[in-house]
Amino acid sequence: MTLAMPQLTADDGPRRGTRDRIGIVPRLLTGALLAVLLTAVLAEVATLRLVGRNGMQRAQMELQESMALLKLQLRPLGAEFHLDPEGKLVLGTTPLAGRNDIVDVVKSLNGATATIFAGDTRIATNVTNPDGSRGVGTKLAAGPVHDAVLRV
């Protein structure tokens, strides 16, 4: 039994695979480049998640701080909220409609927006309309803020 050895001819060149035509150095460089690129993408995704999470925590802390400041401003006015015979919100004996001075203190101390609501209607706020007037008398639109403000 004789084994015939295949002989390569000039015609066999194009039949060789692409992998065989690319040397080891270009393959290693390509693999290293892909590894670096993948690492960079994963690091960016992790960083964005961390920044987003920290941003939410910071926003929550600022909201709690603003609420504490507003409560501190309201404390001297009384302890009980109620509606007067005309249906206006009163704290102790002080009507709160138009008491923008209270919400302005919050803005002056920490730059936050603050609003006093009677139901879903703004009765005192440091939020301004495009014309510069205060958003008093406007309704809070339905959505997550509405749900957070009016949750019981």
Tab-separated table of N, CA, C and O in Angstrom, residues 27-118:
chain	number	residue	atom	x	y	z
A	27	ARG	N	-3.790	38.676	13.901
A	27	ARG	CA	-4.869	38.038	14.659
A	27	ARG	C	-4.771	38.387	16.143
A	27	ARG	O	-5.773	38.682	16.790
A	28	LEU	N	-3.581	38.376	16.691
A	28	LEU	CA	-3.400	38.730	18.104
A	28	LEU	C	-3.739	40.196	18.352
A	28	LEU	O	-4.376	40.539	19.356
A	29	LEU	N	-3.315	41.060	17.453
A	29	LEU	CA	-3.633	42.483	17.601
A	29	LEU	C	-5.137	42.736	17.532
A	29	LEU	O	-5.687	43.532	18.299
A	30	THR	N	-5.805	42.050	16.634
A	30	THR	CA	-7.252	42.195	16.505
A	30	THR	C	-7.952	41.719	17.779
A	30	THR	O	-8.853	42.383	18.294
A	31	GLY	N	-7.527	40.581	18.298
A	31	GLY	CA	-8.108	40.063	19.541
A	31	GLY	C	-7.877	41.004	20.707
A	31	GLY	O	-8.779	41.259	21.510
A	32	ALA	N	-6.663	41.548	20.803
A	32	ALA	CA	-6.354	42.482	21.891
A	32	ALA	C	-7.185	43.756	21.754
A	32	ALA	O	-7.697	44.285	22.751
A	33	LEU	N	-7.315	44.254	20.540
A	33	LEU	CA	-8.108	45.453	20.304
A	33	LEU	C	-9.571	45.223	20.680
A	33	LEU	O	-10.199	46.076	21.320
A	34	LEU	N	-10.126	44.088	20.314
A	34	LEU	CA	-11.511	43.769	20.679
A	34	LEU	C	-11.668	43.653	22.189
A	34	LEU	O	-12.670	44.113	22.759
A	35	ALA	N	-10.685	43.067	22.867
A	35	ALA	CA	-10.743	42.950	24.329
A	35	ALA	C	-10.722	44.333	24.983
A	35	ALA	O	-11.477	44.601	25.921
A	36	VAL	N	-9.869	45.218	24.495
A	36	VAL	CA	-9.793	46.577	25.045
A	36	VAL	C	-11.109	47.320	24.790
A	36	VAL	O	-11.634	48.004	25.678
A	37	LEU	N	-11.651	47.176	23.600
A	37	LEU	CA	-12.908	47.833	23.253
A	37	LEU	C	-14.046	47.325	24.132
A	37	LEU	O	-14.832	48.121	24.661
A	38	LEU	N	-14.130	46.039	24.325
A	38	LEU	CA	-15.166	45.456	25.175
A	38	LEU	C	-15.024	45.943	26.615
A	38	LEU	O	-15.999	46.303	27.269
A	39	THR	N	-13.809	46.003	27.113
A	39	THR	CA	-13.561	46.498	28.471
A	39	THR	C	-14.002	47.951	28.608
A	39	THR	O	-14.620	48.330	29.599
A	40	ALA	N	-13.687	48.769	27.622
A	40	ALA	CA	-14.078	50.179	27.656
A	40	ALA	C	-15.595	50.332	27.652
A	40	ALA	O	-16.147	51.148	28.398
A	41	VAL	N	-16.274	49.557	26.847
A	41	VAL	CA	-17.737	49.626	26.776
A	41	VAL	C	-18.348	49.201	28.108
A	41	VAL	O	-19.251	49.862	28.638
A	42	LEU	N	-17.856	48.116	28.683
A	42	LEU	CA	-18.375	47.653	29.970
A	42	LEU	C	-18.106	48.668	31.078
A	42	LEU	O	-18.956	48.901	31.940
A	43	ALA	N	-16.941	49.287	31.068
A	43	ALA	CA	-16.622	50.311	32.067
A	43	ALA	C	-17.554	51.512	31.920
A	43	ALA	O	-18.017	52.078	32.915
A	44	GLU	N	-17.848	51.908	30.700
A	44	GLU	CA	-18.749	53.038	30.455
A	44	GLU	C	-20.158	52.726	30.939
A	44	GLU	O	-20.797	53.558	31.585
A	45	VAL	N	-20.642	51.527	30.666
A	45	VAL	CA	-21.980	51.131	31.117
A	45	VAL	C	-22.038	51.140	32.641
A	45	VAL	O	-22.986	51.658	33.240
A	46	ALA	N	-21.026	50.579	33.295
A	46	ALA	CA	-20.997	50.563	34.759
A	46	ALA	C	-20.953	51.975	35.321
A	46	ALA	O	-21.645	52.286	36.302
A	47	THR	N	-20.180	52.852	34.707
A	47	THR	CA	-20.075	54.234	35.174
A	47	THR	C	-21.410	54.958	35.023
A	47	THR	O	-21.846	55.672	35.935
A	48	LEU	N	-22.074	54.785	33.892
A	48	LEU	CA	-23.370	55.431	33.678
A	48	LEU	C	-24.412	54.960	34.686
A	48	LEU	O	-25.208	55.749	35.192
A	49	ARG	N	-24.406	53.673	34.996
A	49	ARG	CA	-25.339	53.155	36.000
A	49	ARG	C	-25.057	53.759	37.369
A	49	ARG	O	-25.970	54.141	38.087
A	50	LEU	N	-23.791	53.826	37.734
A	50	LEU	CA	-23.399	54.377	39.026
A	50	LEU	C	-23.777	55.855	39.124
A	50	LEU	O	-24.334	56.299	40.133
A	51	VAL	N	-23.511	56.612	38.075
A	51	VAL	CA	-23.851	58.036	38.062
A	51	VAL	C	-25.362	58.220	38.154
A	51	VAL	O	-25.852	59.077	38.903
A	52	GLY	N	-26.111	57.416	37.434
A	52	GLY	CA	-27.574	57.502	37.492
A	52	GLY	C	-28.101	57.195	38.875
A	52	GLY	O	-28.973	57.896	39.398
A	53	ARG	N	-27.568	56.160	39.487
A	53	ARG	CA	-27.987	55.776	40.833
A	53	ARG	C	-27.646	56.878	41.838
A	53	ARG	O	-28.468	57.254	42.673
A	54	ASN	N	-26.442	57.424	41.734
A	54	ASN	CA	-26.041	58.504	42.638
A	54	ASN	C	-26.874	59.759	42.418
A	54	ASN	O	-27.183	60.470	43.370
A	55	GLY	N	-27.224	60.034	41.169
A	55	GLY	CA	-28.064	61.191	40.865
A	55	GLY	C	-29.433	61.064	41.503
A	55	GLY	O	-29.967	62.038	42.046
A	56	MET	N	-30.003	59.876	41.461
A	56	MET	CA	-31.305	59.653	42.083
A	56	MET	C	-31.219	59.820	43.591
A	56	MET	O	-32.098	60.430	44.213
A	57	GLN	N	-30.170	59.278	44.194
A	57	GLN	CA	-29.993	59.414	45.637
A	57	GLN	C	-29.830	60.872	46.030
A	57	GLN	O	-30.405	61.332	47.021
A	58	ARG	N	-29.075	61.607	45.243
A	58	ARG	CA	-28.872	63.030	45.530
A	58	ARG	C	-30.180	63.804	45.393
A	58	ARG	O	-30.496	64.665	46.219
A	59	ALA	N	-30.952	63.502	44.360
A	59	ALA	CA	-32.238	64.170	44.168
A	59	ALA	C	-33.174	63.882	45.338
A	59	ALA	O	-33.874	64.787	45.815
A	60	GLN	N	-33.181	62.640	45.822
A	60	GLN	CA	-34.011	62.286	46.969
A	60	GLN	C	-33.582	63.060	48.214
A	60	GLN	O	-34.410	63.558	48.967
A	61	MET	N	-32.261	63.167	48.424
A	61	MET	CA	-31.757	63.899	49.582
A	61	MET	C	-32.125	65.378	49.496
A	61	MET	O	-32.523	65.987	50.497
A	62	GLU	N	-31.997	65.965	48.310
A	62	GLU	CA	-32.347	67.375	48.132
A	62	GLU	C	-33.841	67.601	48.348
A	62	GLU	O	-34.241	68.609	48.929
A	63	LEU	N	-34.657	66.653	47.900
A	63	LEU	CA	-36.101	66.765	48.105
A	63	LEU	C	-36.427	66.715	49.595
A	63	LEU	O	-37.222	67.518	50.088
A	64	GLN	N	-35.797	65.795	50.316
A	64	GLN	CA	-36.034	65.697	51.756
A	64	GLN	C	-35.584	66.968	52.475
A	64	GLN	O	-36.255	67.454	53.385
A	65	GLU	N	-34.464	67.520	52.035
A	65	GLU	CA	-33.971	68.765	52.620
A	65	GLU	C	-34.954	69.908	52.367
A	65	GLU	O	-35.262	70.685	53.276
A	66	SER	N	-35.467	69.997	51.162
A	66	SER	CA	-36.424	71.054	50.827
A	66	SER	C	-37.715	70.896	51.627
A	66	SER	O	-38.282	71.881	52.109
A	67	MET	N	-38.169	69.666	51.779
A	67	MET	CA	-39.377	69.417	52.568
A	67	MET	C	-39.157	69.822	54.024
A	67	MET	O	-40.037	70.424	54.650
A	68	ALA	N	-37.991	69.501	54.557
A	68	ALA	CA	-37.686	69.871	55.945
A	68	ALA	C	-37.667	71.392	56.100
A	68	ALA	O	-38.192	71.929	57.085
A	69	LEU	N	-37.080	72.099	55.129
A	69	LEU	CA	-37.060	73.564	55.187
A	69	LEU	C	-38.472	74.146	55.126
A	69	LEU	O	-38.805	75.080	55.866
A	70	LEU	N	-39.301	73.582	54.258
A	70	LEU	CA	-40.673	74.078	54.137
A	70	LEU	C	-41.448	73.825	55.427
A	70	LEU	O	-42.157	74.709	55.925
A	71	LYS	N	-41.284	72.644	55.996
A	71	LYS	CA	-41.961	72.342	57.258
A	71	LYS	C	-41.482	73.270	58.371
A	71	LYS	O	-42.275	73.715	59.207
A	72	LEU	N	-40.191	73.572	58.374
A	72	LEU	CA	-39.642	74.491	59.373
A	72	LEU	C	-40.262	75.883	59.237
A	72	LEU	O	-40.554	76.544	60.238
A	73	GLN	N	-40.501	76.313	58.000
A	73	GLN	CA	-41.124	77.613	57.767
A	73	GLN	C	-42.605	77.616	58.161
A	73	GLN	O	-43.140	78.643	58.582
A	74	LEU	N	-43.251	76.470	58.018
A	74	LEU	CA	-44.676	76.383	58.316
A	74	LEU	C	-44.966	76.171	59.806
A	74	LEU	O	-46.043	76.530	60.290
A	75	ARG	N	-44.016	75.588	60.543
A	75	ARG	CA	-44.232	75.226	61.942
A	75	ARG	C	-44.762	76.376	62.809
A	75	ARG	O	-45.711	76.173	63.574
A	76	PRO	N	-44.220	77.597	62.701
A	76	PRO	CA	-44.729	78.671	63.567
A	76	PRO	C	-46.184	79.062	63.283
A	76	PRO	O	-46.820	79.717	64.115
A	77	LEU	N	-46.710	78.663	62.139
A	77	LEU	CA	-48.073	79.065	61.771
A	77	LEU	C	-49.139	78.189	62.408
A	77	LEU	O	-50.311	78.557	62.446
A	78	GLY	N	-48.771	76.998	62.859
A	78	GLY	CA	-49.745	76.109	63.482
A	78	GLY	C	-49.414	74.661	63.210
A	78	GLY	O	-48.452	74.338	62.508
A	79	ALA	N	-50.250	73.794	63.775
A	79	ALA	CA	-50.006	72.356	63.644
A	79	ALA	C	-51.070	71.644	62.810
A	79	ALA	O	-50.836	70.553	62.318
A	80	GLU	N	-52.226	72.262	62.682
A	80	GLU	CA	-53.351	71.616	62.015
A	80	GLU	C	-53.698	72.310	60.690
A	80	GLU	O	-53.926	73.513	60.657
A	81	PHE	N	-53.737	71.520	59.626
A	81	PHE	CA	-54.234	72.020	58.343
A	81	PHE	C	-55.741	71.787	58.313
A	81	PHE	O	-56.215	70.725	58.745
A	82	HIS	N	-56.474	72.749	57.792
A	82	HIS	CA	-57.909	72.569	57.591
A	82	HIS	C	-58.387	73.530	56.503
A	82	HIS	O	-57.662	74.430	56.102
A	83	LEU	N	-59.604	73.309	56.065
A	83	LEU	CA	-60.220	74.188	55.069
A	83	LEU	C	-61.158	75.141	55.795
A	83	LEU	O	-61.936	74.722	56.664
A	84	ASP	N	-61.084	76.414	55.443
A	84	ASP	CA	-62.006	77.384	56.046
A	84	ASP	C	-63.366	77.246	55.360
A	84	ASP	O	-63.526	76.466	54.421
A	85	PRO	N	-64.362	77.997	55.813
A	85	PRO	CA	-65.704	77.884	55.210
A	85	PRO	C	-65.738	78.165	53.703
A	85	PRO	O	-66.619	77.688	52.996
A	86	GLU	N	-64.766	78.917	53.216
A	86	GLU	CA	-64.717	79.211	51.778
A	86	GLU	C	-63.962	78.132	51.005
A	86	GLU	O	-63.784	78.231	49.801
A	87	GLY	N	-63.453	77.113	51.714
A	87	GLY	CA	-62.730	76.022	51.068
A	87	GLY	C	-61.256	76.314	50.851
A	87	GLY	O	-60.599	75.629	50.072
A	88	LYS	N	-60.726	77.335	51.559
A	88	LYS	CA	-59.308	77.684	51.409
A	88	LYS	C	-58.485	76.985	52.486
A	88	LYS	O	-58.933	76.844	53.622
A	89	LEU	N	-57.251	76.609	52.105
A	89	LEU	CA	-56.366	75.892	53.027
A	89	LEU	C	-55.817	76.841	54.086
A	89	LEU	O	-55.309	77.918	53.768
A	90	VAL	N	-55.918	76.409	55.341
A	90	VAL	CA	-55.469	77.210	56.479
A	90	VAL	C	-54.587	76.330	57.354
A	90	VAL	O	-54.872	75.149	57.558
A	91	LEU	N	-53.518	76.915	57.859
A	91	LEU	CA	-52.653	76.227	58.824
A	91	LEU	C	-52.770	77.003	60.123
A	91	LEU	O	-52.405	78.186	60.180
A	92	GLY	N	-53.287	76.343	61.158
A	92	GLY	CA	-53.579	77.058	62.397
A	92	GLY	C	-54.668	78.064	62.100
A	92	GLY	O	-55.787	77.710	61.753
A	93	THR	N	-54.325	79.347	62.173
A	93	THR	CA	-55.279	80.407	61.822
A	93	THR	C	-54.818	81.193	60.593
A	93	THR	O	-55.418	82.204	60.239
A	94	THR	N	-53.747	80.712	59.949
A	94	THR	CA	-53.142	81.448	58.826
A	94	THR	C	-53.555	80.858	57.484
A	94	THR	O	-53.240	79.690	57.193
A	95	PRO	N	-54.233	81.625	56.652
A	95	PRO	CA	-54.517	81.154	55.289
A	95	PRO	C	-53.196	81.044	54.508
A	95	PRO	O	-52.328	81.912	54.608
A	96	LEU	N	-53.040	79.975	53.755
A	96	LEU	CA	-51.781	79.742	53.041
A	96	LEU	C	-51.801	80.215	51.592
A	96	LEU	O	-50.743	80.327	50.972
A	97	ALA	N	-52.967	80.508	51.071
A	97	ALA	CA	-53.045	80.975	49.681
A	97	ALA	C	-52.264	82.276	49.536
A	97	ALA	O	-52.413	83.205	50.331
A	98	GLY	N	-51.380	82.322	48.580
A	98	GLY	CA	-50.603	83.520	48.302
A	98	GLY	C	-49.406	83.732	49.214
A	98	GLY	O	-48.710	84.741	49.090
A	99	ARG	N	-49.103	82.792	50.094
A	99	ARG	CA	-47.966	82.940	51.014
A	99	ARG	C	-46.671	82.523	50.315
A	99	ARG	O	-45.984	81.590	50.729
A	100	ASN	N	-46.355	83.233	49.257
A	100	ASN	CA	-45.146	82.946	48.488
A	100	ASN	C	-43.878	83.224	49.284
A	100	ASN	O	-42.821	82.679	48.985
A	101	ASP	N	-43.978	84.050	50.324
A	101	ASP	CA	-42.813	84.317	51.156
A	101	ASP	C	-42.275	83.036	51.792
A	101	ASP	O	-41.067	82.868	51.952
A	102	ILE	N	-43.160	82.112	52.117
A	102	ILE	CA	-42.751	80.851	52.750
A	102	ILE	C	-41.936	80.005	51.775
A	102	ILE	O	-40.874	79.497	52.122
A	103	VAL	N	-42.412	79.871	50.540
A	103	VAL	CA	-41.705	79.040	49.558
A	103	VAL	C	-40.456	79.742	49.033
A	103	VAL	O	-39.495	79.083	48.625
A	104	ASP	N	-40.462	81.070	49.077
A	104	ASP	CA	-39.274	81.814	48.640
A	104	ASP	C	-38.088	81.580	49.576
A	104	ASP	O	-36.935	81.595	49.137
A	105	VAL	N	-38.352	81.353	50.855
A	105	VAL	CA	-37.274	81.057	51.803
A	105	VAL	C	-36.572	79.760	51.401
A	105	VAL	O	-35.344	79.672	51.430
A	106	VAL	N	-37.345	78.750	51.003
A	106	VAL	CA	-36.755	77.475	50.574
A	106	VAL	C	-35.831	77.709	49.383
A	106	VAL	O	-34.695	77.228	49.365
A	107	LYS	N	-36.309	78.488	48.422
A	107	LYS	CA	-35.488	78.756	47.239
A	107	LYS	C	-34.234	79.554	47.601
A	107	LYS	O	-33.154	79.298	47.075
A	108	SER	N	-34.360	80.499	48.508
A	108	SER	CA	-33.194	81.313	48.870
A	108	SER	C	-32.150	80.499	49.640
A	108	SER	O	-30.966	80.783	49.553
A	109	LEU	N	-32.586	79.481	50.382
A	109	LEU	CA	-31.644	78.689	51.172
A	109	LEU	C	-30.969	77.571	50.383
A	109	LEU	O	-29.792	77.294	50.583
A	110	ASN	N	-31.715	76.896	49.505
A	110	ASN	CA	-31.084	75.792	48.771
A	110	ASN	C	-31.368	75.774	47.271
A	110	ASN	O	-30.989	74.843	46.584
A	111	GLY	N	-32.037	76.808	46.776
A	111	GLY	CA	-32.256	76.916	45.343
A	111	GLY	C	-33.351	76.026	44.795
A	111	GLY	O	-33.560	75.971	43.586
A	112	ALA	N	-34.067	75.337	45.674
A	112	ALA	CA	-35.072	74.377	45.222
A	112	ALA	C	-36.410	75.055	44.965
A	112	ALA	O	-36.737	76.081	45.556
A	113	THR	N	-37.176	74.444	44.079
A	113	THR	CA	-38.542	74.901	43.887
A	113	THR	C	-39.385	74.337	45.014
A	113	THR	O	-39.126	73.250	45.519
A	114	ALA	N	-40.383	75.099	45.417
A	114	ALA	CA	-41.286	74.665	46.479
A	114	ALA	C	-42.673	75.189	46.153
A	114	ALA	O	-42.830	76.288	45.616
A	115	THR	N	-43.664	74.381	46.491
A	115	THR	CA	-45.049	74.736	46.219
A	115	THR	C	-45.916	74.252	47.362
A	115	THR	O	-45.692	73.170	47.900
A	116	ILE	N	-46.910	75.028	47.717
A	116	ILE	CA	-47.936	74.596	48.659
A	116	ILE	C	-49.189	74.341	47.829
A	116	ILE	O	-49.627	75.207	47.060
A	117	PHE	N	-49.725	73.137	47.969
A	117	PHE	CA	-50.899	72.733	47.198
A	117	PHE	C	-52.127	72.680	48.092
A	117	PHE	O	-52.044	72.299	49.256
A	118	ALA	N	-53.256	73.027	47.529
A	118	ALA	CA	-54.566	72.726	48.104
A	118	ALA	C	-55.176	71.740	47.119
A	118	ALA	O	-55.584	72.125	46.026
